[in-house]
Amino acid sequence: MQPTSSMKEEFLKKWQMGIQICGPSIDNTSVSERKKVIKLSADVAMASLRKGTTCWSRALIQKTATEDNSLVRQMLSGIKAETLINKTLPKKTLCHRKIVRRSKKILMRRNARSASEEAAAKAKKLVKRKTQGLRSVVPGGEFMNNDVLLIQETLDYIVSLQTQVNVMRSIVDATEAGIER
Amino acid sequence: MMMDGATEADLFLHCTDMSVLERQRAHLNYHHPGLDSTLAGFFSDSSMIHAGGFLGTAGLEFPVIYGETTMESESRLSISPEKITPASFGSGNFKKRKFDSVVTETKDLDEKKKKKKMRNREEVEVEVEEEEKSKITEQNNESTKSIMKMNKKSRKEQNDCSNGSSKVTKEMQKSDYIHVRARRGQATDSHSIAERARREKISERMKFLQDLVPGCDKITGKAGMLDEIINYVQSLQRQVEFLSMKLAAVSPRMDFDIDEFFAKEVVSAPVTNLANNVTPSHEMVNCCYPHEMVNSGYLHFNPMQQHQNCQAPSMWDSDVQNLYSSLGV
């Protein structure tokens, strides 16, 4: 599942559109401002590749919309921007921490385990912690309470990120080559 | 033929199975109309028994329920009248069942039971329909078998046969939706099967991830793999951050011609016409980011090292320095 050229092309077009939309307004701004715009437009372009079918893209669009709403709206004009921005993500499962802890204690007391079981439990805990880490890394990951869904979305996110990085790097390389000559 | 051998309670217990048999015979007649004559030959003594005559006797004995029984029998006959009447056998069974119900139940209880029976019959019909769809030939064989056995007038065998046919339908229904197979020693209740299916799904996806993430194929264990995936995703995110910053620094006016660039990118040739917009100060920035850093798969860049490599840090744009610290690397 390597990033395909059609994906790259689409991403590049969207990104270019985003930069052109806010091109004239940031001509004379600082580097950090410019960087922010480039990053935002690249993110939105990447997220709009999926047209809101994946959880992470929706979360990313929502996140970028809080930073620069008008840009996102203009970039997503082809798609229904409103529905994407205001689309409700799957609800986060909330549970009271104290209650969870107490129930865990009771469970621990109930089954005193052997050494091998202890090791297995530790490994399980480690995997759980790592999964939580992955949730925090993937946009919108905290809404995916399903492990299968999380891994699927991570797959998709990684492919899109690879596309983004590939295109951006080739552009940077090209501009650098231009500078050198 | 009607009352021989079997007790009333026994018959009553198997009333649903009887209806299965009836249906089977109906189907048989439907598919093989030629068998009718043989049937008639088998049961020439009993086939002439008329439903009306029997009902007449039943009505004489239990005048209160007479109307109801006729009603139900009519409704039953109306479903497939031509099929059931030649096979007087089935209708005879049915009559007997009615008779039993009449004996054992009071009037309002009988009504309740009727509803229940209707429901049962519906279920049986569904079963038989499924059977008909998939295994017509087998069913025909079985029904002919059952006919032969009934010809011997042995009740037990008939019941066994009908039970067997219903078993077949149940097994077929089961085989429709169970796809996960338990190996030896594995639990077979629905929860553990679902859990196993879920785990299989996850491991399958993890294999895809292993192919996608470089250096992940050597790692065994879910925790290590997740670790590697997190690292990779973070490095990609950082790369995006870094590249966007670099672009911002390189082309300040951001009107580079992507269309032209893309046309050449397909051929994978570097583009040269972007140099016009570049201000001279950015060459300094460029020298601060070594080229191999961009090209390396992982981008764990180290600011301290950068400072050492940089010959003239004082010449940096203050902007760029701010950016560097804001990256938080």
XYZ file of C-alpha atoms in Angstrom:
510
model
C 0.000 0.000 0.000
C 2.358 2.664 -1.180
C 1.062 6.156 -1.959
C -0.096 6.139 -5.543
C 0.648 8.834 -8.096
C -3.022 9.668 -8.490
C -3.238 10.377 -4.772
C -0.158 12.546 -5.013
C -1.594 14.457 -7.922
C -4.845 15.091 -6.152
C -3.083 16.159 -3.007
C -0.871 18.538 -4.926
C -3.829 20.134 -6.662
C -5.696 20.641 -3.414
C -2.670 21.973 -1.675
C -1.943 24.397 -4.468
C -5.526 25.593 -4.310
C -5.201 26.180 -0.584
C -1.995 28.135 -0.988
C -3.459 30.197 -3.789
C -6.498 31.052 -1.723
C -4.442 32.658 0.977
C -1.472 33.539 -1.225
C -1.878 37.301 -1.578
C -2.812 37.901 2.063
C 0.402 36.489 3.486
C 2.881 37.838 1.042
C 4.541 40.139 3.479
C 4.116 38.197 6.687
C 6.715 36.459 8.761
C 8.102 32.993 8.074
C 6.166 31.436 10.934
C 2.892 32.743 9.533
C 3.710 31.393 6.144
C 4.712 28.078 7.590
C 1.458 27.863 9.445
C -0.533 28.478 6.317
C 1.445 25.945 4.337
C 1.027 23.360 7.042
C -2.682 24.003 7.411
C -3.367 23.852 3.717
C -1.331 20.676 3.382
C -3.258 19.108 6.243
C -6.612 20.055 4.810
C -5.557 18.831 1.395
C -4.516 15.515 2.876
C -7.717 15.183 4.843
C -9.909 16.109 1.907
C -8.379 13.292 -0.134
C -10.600 10.913 1.781
C -13.705 13.092 1.393
C -14.693 12.590 4.987
C -15.028 8.852 4.823
C -12.452 8.229 7.529
C -12.489 9.248 11.137
C -9.041 10.764 11.185
C -9.694 13.044 8.213
C -12.831 14.391 9.832
C -10.993 15.009 13.072
C -8.140 16.716 11.236
C -10.520 18.988 9.348
C -12.267 19.917 12.547
C -8.959 20.667 14.190
C -7.752 22.853 11.339
C -11.123 24.556 11.123
C -10.672 25.823 14.666
C -7.410 27.457 13.600
C -8.369 28.936 10.265
C -12.007 28.467 9.502
C -12.257 30.516 6.319
C -9.348 28.790 4.639
C -10.779 25.360 5.370
C -14.184 26.411 4.134
C -12.772 27.739 0.895
C -10.611 24.708 0.338
C -13.414 22.280 0.902
C -15.822 24.124 -1.364
C -15.969 21.150 -3.694
C -17.072 18.879 -0.922
C -19.794 19.873 1.459
C -17.621 21.755 3.873
C -20.319 22.424 6.408
C -21.242 18.823 6.812
C -17.621 17.851 7.174
C -16.783 20.476 9.730
C -19.891 19.996 11.783
C -20.007 16.250 11.415
C -20.226 14.706 14.812
C -17.560 12.223 15.584
C -18.423 9.008 17.359
C -18.948 9.755 20.988
C -16.085 9.413 23.346
C -16.749 6.788 25.956
C -16.506 8.319 29.342
C -16.198 6.412 32.540
C -15.657 7.534 36.048
C -12.054 7.003 37.015
C -12.693 6.193 40.623
C -15.250 3.569 39.794
C -12.981 1.952 37.240
C -10.106 1.848 39.694
C -12.215 0.353 42.408
C -13.585 -2.333 40.164
C -10.097 -3.152 38.978
C -8.965 -3.567 42.578
C -11.805 -5.929 43.263
C -10.945 -7.913 40.184
C -7.308 -8.104 41.225
C -8.280 -9.401 44.611
C -10.634 -11.935 43.191
C -8.149 -13.725 40.986
C -4.749 -14.075 42.522
C -2.690 -15.151 39.543
C 0.294 -17.365 38.949
C 3.603 -16.065 37.609
C 2.869 -16.792 33.957
C -0.513 -15.177 34.187
C 1.120 -12.178 35.795
C 3.494 -11.832 32.852
C 0.651 -12.128 30.388
C -1.269 -9.469 32.264
C 1.751 -7.184 32.156
C 2.118 -7.648 28.414
C -1.548 -6.907 27.995
C -1.173 -3.744 30.021
C 1.784 -2.680 27.906
C -0.180 -3.221 24.709
C -3.040 -1.242 26.159
C -0.754 1.643 27.003
C 0.780 1.560 23.531
C -2.680 1.564 22.006
C -3.501 4.636 24.040
C -0.315 6.223 22.706
C -1.376 5.471 19.163
C -4.761 6.992 19.893
C -3.138 10.223 20.951
C -0.954 10.299 17.830
C -3.636 9.620 15.213
C -6.053 12.559 14.865
C -9.435 11.668 16.249
C -7.987 8.524 17.756
C -9.613 9.102 21.115
C -12.979 8.671 19.448
C -12.157 5.246 18.125
C -13.034 2.928 20.943
C -12.685 -0.041 18.653
C -9.236 -1.557 18.195
C -9.934 -2.802 14.698
C -11.148 0.622 13.652
C -8.138 2.305 15.216
C -5.679 0.118 13.330
C -7.556 0.540 10.092
C -7.565 4.305 10.466
C -3.888 4.272 11.359
C -3.167 2.387 8.155
C -5.036 4.948 6.115
C -3.478 7.848 7.982
C 0.030 6.532 7.411
C -0.574 6.168 3.682
C -1.884 9.723 3.490
C 1.002 11.055 5.534
C 3.439 9.304 3.234
C 1.756 10.927 0.265
C 1.958 14.314 1.916
C 5.602 13.935 2.859
C 6.566 12.619 -0.552
C 4.972 15.503 -2.398
C 6.273 18.133 -0.033
C 9.757 16.757 -0.128
C 9.828 16.658 -3.903
C 8.673 20.258 -4.025
C 11.296 21.303 -1.520
C 13.924 19.438 -3.505
C 12.796 21.109 -6.684
C 12.922 24.571 -5.166
C 16.322 23.858 -3.730
C 17.565 22.711 -7.087
C 16.200 25.934 -8.505
C 18.092 27.940 -5.929
C 21.336 26.201 -6.602
C 21.280 26.993 -10.285
C -54.899 -46.474 10.266
C -56.127 -43.602 12.315
C -55.789 -44.764 15.847
C -53.703 -47.862 15.717
C -50.623 -48.412 17.829
C -50.042 -45.013 19.266
C -51.382 -43.380 22.363
C -53.099 -40.078 22.118
C -50.480 -38.268 24.149
C -47.752 -39.554 21.883
C -49.526 -38.253 18.869
C -50.145 -34.972 20.491
C -46.489 -34.517 21.265
C -45.537 -34.934 17.646
C -48.228 -32.885 16.105
C -45.812 -30.353 14.642
C -43.769 -33.111 13.121
C -46.880 -34.460 11.545
C -47.436 -31.175 9.875
C -43.902 -31.347 8.547
C -44.722 -34.659 7.008
C -47.852 -33.284 5.554
C -45.964 -30.505 3.954
C -43.395 -32.886 2.649
C -46.011 -34.975 1.058
C -47.610 -31.936 -0.413
C -44.309 -30.936 -1.935
C -43.738 -34.403 -3.173
C -47.055 -34.368 -4.882
C -46.313 -31.012 -6.258
C -43.016 -32.049 -7.755
C -43.945 -35.590 -8.721
C -47.603 -35.682 -9.611
C -47.119 -39.213 -10.913
C -46.620 -40.488 -7.404
C -50.231 -39.756 -6.589
C -51.388 -42.897 -8.220
C -48.924 -45.014 -6.262
C -50.000 -43.299 -3.097
C -53.560 -44.095 -3.919
C -52.540 -47.668 -4.509
C -50.778 -47.873 -1.168
C -53.610 -46.502 0.812
C -56.563 -47.551 -1.181
C -58.287 -48.722 1.955
C -57.878 -45.486 3.870
C -57.694 -42.895 1.112
C -61.413 -42.833 0.654
C -62.042 -41.616 4.155
C -63.697 -38.305 3.764
C -62.776 -35.353 5.869
C -66.389 -34.348 6.112
C -67.409 -37.747 7.377
C -64.808 -37.711 10.050
C -65.690 -34.245 11.073
C -69.244 -35.345 11.246
C -68.421 -37.948 13.838
C -66.255 -35.502 15.723
C -69.085 -33.048 15.642
C -71.468 -35.599 16.995
C -69.271 -36.343 19.944
C -68.252 -32.776 20.710
C -70.888 -30.492 19.337
C -69.489 -27.380 21.023
C -66.222 -27.357 19.202
C -67.473 -28.644 15.947
C -67.645 -25.263 14.298
C -64.142 -24.354 15.266
C -62.575 -27.521 14.074
C -64.225 -27.240 10.746
C -63.082 -23.700 10.458
C -59.517 -24.562 11.112
C -59.569 -27.566 8.902
C -60.958 -25.434 6.133
C -58.284 -22.850 6.591
C -55.694 -25.566 6.525
C -57.095 -27.130 3.443
C -57.323 -23.836 1.694
C -53.562 -23.496 1.708
C -53.072 -26.378 -0.680
C -56.379 -28.085 -1.221
C -55.543 -30.211 -4.264
C -52.337 -31.441 -2.760
C -53.604 -32.557 0.581
C -56.902 -34.141 -0.361
C -55.431 -36.953 -2.461
C -52.971 -37.698 0.319
C -55.741 -38.506 2.672
C -53.198 -39.889 5.042
C -51.891 -36.474 5.987
C -55.322 -35.047 6.383
C -56.217 -38.065 8.452
C -53.346 -37.347 10.752
C -54.402 -33.830 10.984
C -57.916 -34.813 11.869
C -56.607 -37.039 14.572
C -54.609 -34.234 15.980
C -57.703 -32.117 16.070
C -59.456 -34.919 17.791
C -56.754 -35.091 20.465
C -56.926 -31.414 21.064
C -60.638 -31.680 21.401
C -60.284 -34.381 23.992
C -57.654 -32.730 26.123
C -58.497 -29.071 26.025
C -61.386 -26.928 27.025
C -62.802 -24.427 24.622
C -60.796 -21.283 25.382
C -57.648 -23.275 25.954
C -58.208 -24.730 22.578
C -58.258 -21.309 21.067
C -54.928 -20.464 22.610
C -53.477 -23.656 21.373
C -54.770 -22.968 17.944
C -52.832 -19.760 17.839
C -49.762 -21.585 18.983
C -50.251 -24.223 16.376
C -50.661 -21.622 13.705
C -47.365 -20.164 14.756
C -45.761 -23.560 14.757
C -47.104 -24.251 11.363
C -45.727 -21.013 10.070
C -42.306 -21.891 11.392
C -42.503 -25.291 9.862
C -43.534 -23.772 6.598
C -40.503 -21.536 6.630
C -38.299 -24.490 7.361
C -39.829 -26.534 4.639
C -39.536 -23.717 2.180
C -35.844 -23.484 2.837
C -35.554 -27.163 2.450
C -37.381 -27.008 -0.783
C -35.087 -24.389 -2.137
C -31.869 -26.241 -1.419
C -32.431 -29.933 -1.186
C -35.420 -30.940 -3.160
C -34.100 -34.300 -4.239
C -33.007 -35.305 -0.775
C -36.334 -34.324 0.589
C -38.098 -36.380 -2.012
C -36.022 -39.388 -1.116
C -36.799 -38.943 2.518
C -40.469 -38.481 1.982
C -40.672 -41.593 -0.169
C -38.875 -43.427 2.588
C -41.340 -42.128 5.099
C -44.184 -43.238 2.908
C -42.799 -46.738 2.761
C -42.470 -46.854 6.494
C -45.942 -45.561 6.987
C -47.132 -48.233 4.711
C -45.858 -50.650 7.311
C -47.942 -48.662 9.763
C -45.207 -48.322 12.334
C -45.712 -45.106 14.232
C -42.321 -44.908 15.812
C -40.427 -45.068 12.616
C -42.548 -42.370 11.166
C -41.847 -40.102 14.082
C -38.140 -40.799 13.844
C -38.209 -39.992 10.193
C -39.986 -36.726 10.681
C -37.619 -35.820 13.472
C -34.756 -36.586 11.169
C -36.103 -34.303 8.494
C -36.552 -31.486 10.959
C -33.007 -32.089 12.167
C -31.752 -31.717 8.642
C -33.451 -28.357 8.306
C -32.003 -27.169 11.599
C -28.520 -28.167 10.620
C -28.885 -26.385 7.341
C -30.067 -23.261 9.071
C -27.051 -23.392 11.342
C -24.629 -23.824 8.484
C -25.959 -20.619 6.957
C -24.331 -18.189 9.343
C -21.478 -19.836 11.216
C -18.208 -19.202 9.450
C -15.688 -19.278 12.271
C -14.512 -22.750 13.067
C -13.159 -23.706 16.414
C -10.060 -25.809 16.473
C -9.508 -28.534 18.956
C -9.557 -27.341 22.512
C -10.980 -23.940 21.653
C -14.115 -22.623 23.209
C -17.207 -22.664 21.037
C -19.599 -20.278 22.734
C -20.563 -17.220 20.773
C -18.535 -14.760 22.836
C -15.238 -16.529 22.423
C -15.861 -17.073 18.735
C -16.567 -13.376 18.274
C -13.473 -12.488 20.243
C -11.384 -14.820 18.131
C -12.742 -13.294 14.929
C -11.913 -9.831 16.245
C -8.379 -10.837 17.101
C -7.883 -12.369 13.685
C -9.038 -9.134 12.114
C -6.603 -7.109 14.216
C -3.665 -9.348 13.420
C -4.496 -9.155 9.735
C -4.482 -5.356 9.857
C -1.273 -5.416 11.844
C 0.343 -7.393 9.045
C -0.602 -4.651 6.608
C 0.905 -2.115 8.968
C 4.073 -4.178 9.142
C 4.400 -3.962 5.397
C 3.798 -0.241 5.472
C 6.079 0.810 8.282
C 9.770 0.395 7.458
C 11.752 -1.670 9.932
C 8.615 -3.080 11.492
C 8.840 -6.499 9.897
C 11.663 -7.607 12.149
C 9.780 -6.870 15.325
C 7.672 -9.552 16.932
C 5.091 -8.781 19.532
C 2.251 -6.386 19.436
C 3.689 -3.880 21.902
C 6.924 -3.438 19.966
C 5.062 -3.072 16.735
C 2.743 -0.464 18.169
C 5.776 1.369 19.478
C 7.361 1.384 16.052
C 4.145 2.542 14.431
C 3.797 5.415 16.879
C 7.389 6.439 16.224
C 6.862 6.307 12.490
C 3.684 8.354 12.567
C 5.296 10.929 14.809
C 8.327 11.147 12.567
C 6.079 11.636 9.551
C 4.190 14.374 11.318
C 7.427 16.055 12.250
C 8.645 15.749 8.702
C 5.528 17.515 7.466
C 6.109 20.269 9.988
C 9.716 20.596 8.996
C 9.047 20.546 5.280
C 6.319 23.149 5.505
C 8.652 25.375 7.471
C 11.345 24.885 4.926
C 9.002 25.715 2.102
C 7.885 28.828 3.905
C 11.470 29.861 4.238
C 12.488 28.971 0.698
C 9.701 30.548 -1.290
C 8.413 33.535 0.617
C 5.967 34.703 -1.978
C 4.394 31.292 -2.428
C 3.515 31.687 -6.036
C 5.562 28.811 -7.304
C 4.119 27.153 -10.312
C 2.904 23.805 -9.078
C 1.239 22.891 -12.330
C 4.454 23.137 -14.199
C 6.232 21.447 -11.376
C 3.843 18.585 -11.416
C 4.147 18.139 -15.148
C 7.824 17.618 -14.621
C 7.468 15.625 -11.446
C 5.782 12.849 -13.370
C 8.956 12.536 -15.397
C 10.803 12.949 -12.074
C 12.999 15.753 -13.329
C 13.966 18.714 -11.134
C 12.335 22.009 -11.859
C 14.462 25.033 -12.561
C 12.110 27.909 -13.058
C 11.427 28.482 -9.400
C 14.598 30.412 -8.673
C 13.174 33.748 -9.672
C 11.212 34.314 -6.520
C 13.907 33.421 -4.042
C 15.436 36.100 -1.909
C 19.152 35.822 -1.223
C 18.830 35.460 2.538
C 17.372 31.989 2.181
C 20.528 30.477 0.890
C 21.785 30.800 4.410
C 18.817 28.904 5.671
C 19.390 26.226 3.155
C 22.904 25.613 4.264
C 21.655 25.125 7.793
C 19.584 22.117 6.787
C 21.849 19.470 5.384
C 20.349 17.726 2.437
C 20.764 14.191 3.708
C 18.582 15.027 6.663
C 15.635 15.538 4.391
C 16.229 12.389 2.516
C 16.649 10.080 5.471
C 13.580 8.004 6.191
C 13.466 8.988 9.822
C 13.869 12.563 10.746
C 14.934 12.707 14.346
C 16.711 15.963 13.997
C 18.849 17.310 16.711
C 18.953 21.060 17.176
C 22.179 21.031 19.143
C 23.992 19.280 16.380
C 22.543 21.737 13.958
C 23.963 24.608 15.919
C 27.376 23.038 15.877
C 27.211 22.392 12.173
C 26.103 25.856 11.391
C 29.081 28.068 10.793
C 27.305 31.327 11.328
C 24.299 30.982 13.636
C 24.192 34.709 14.165
C 23.183 35.168 10.571
C 19.990 33.293 11.031
C 16.772 35.047 10.633
C 15.299 35.603 14.042
C 12.142 34.252 12.519
C 13.741 30.994 11.629
C 15.216 30.624 15.073
C 11.838 31.138 16.620
C 10.438 28.516 14.366
C 13.084 26.084 15.343
C 12.310 26.428 19.008
C 8.595 26.259 18.336
C 9.016 22.890 16.713
C 9.859 21.592 20.149
C 12.323 19.015 18.967
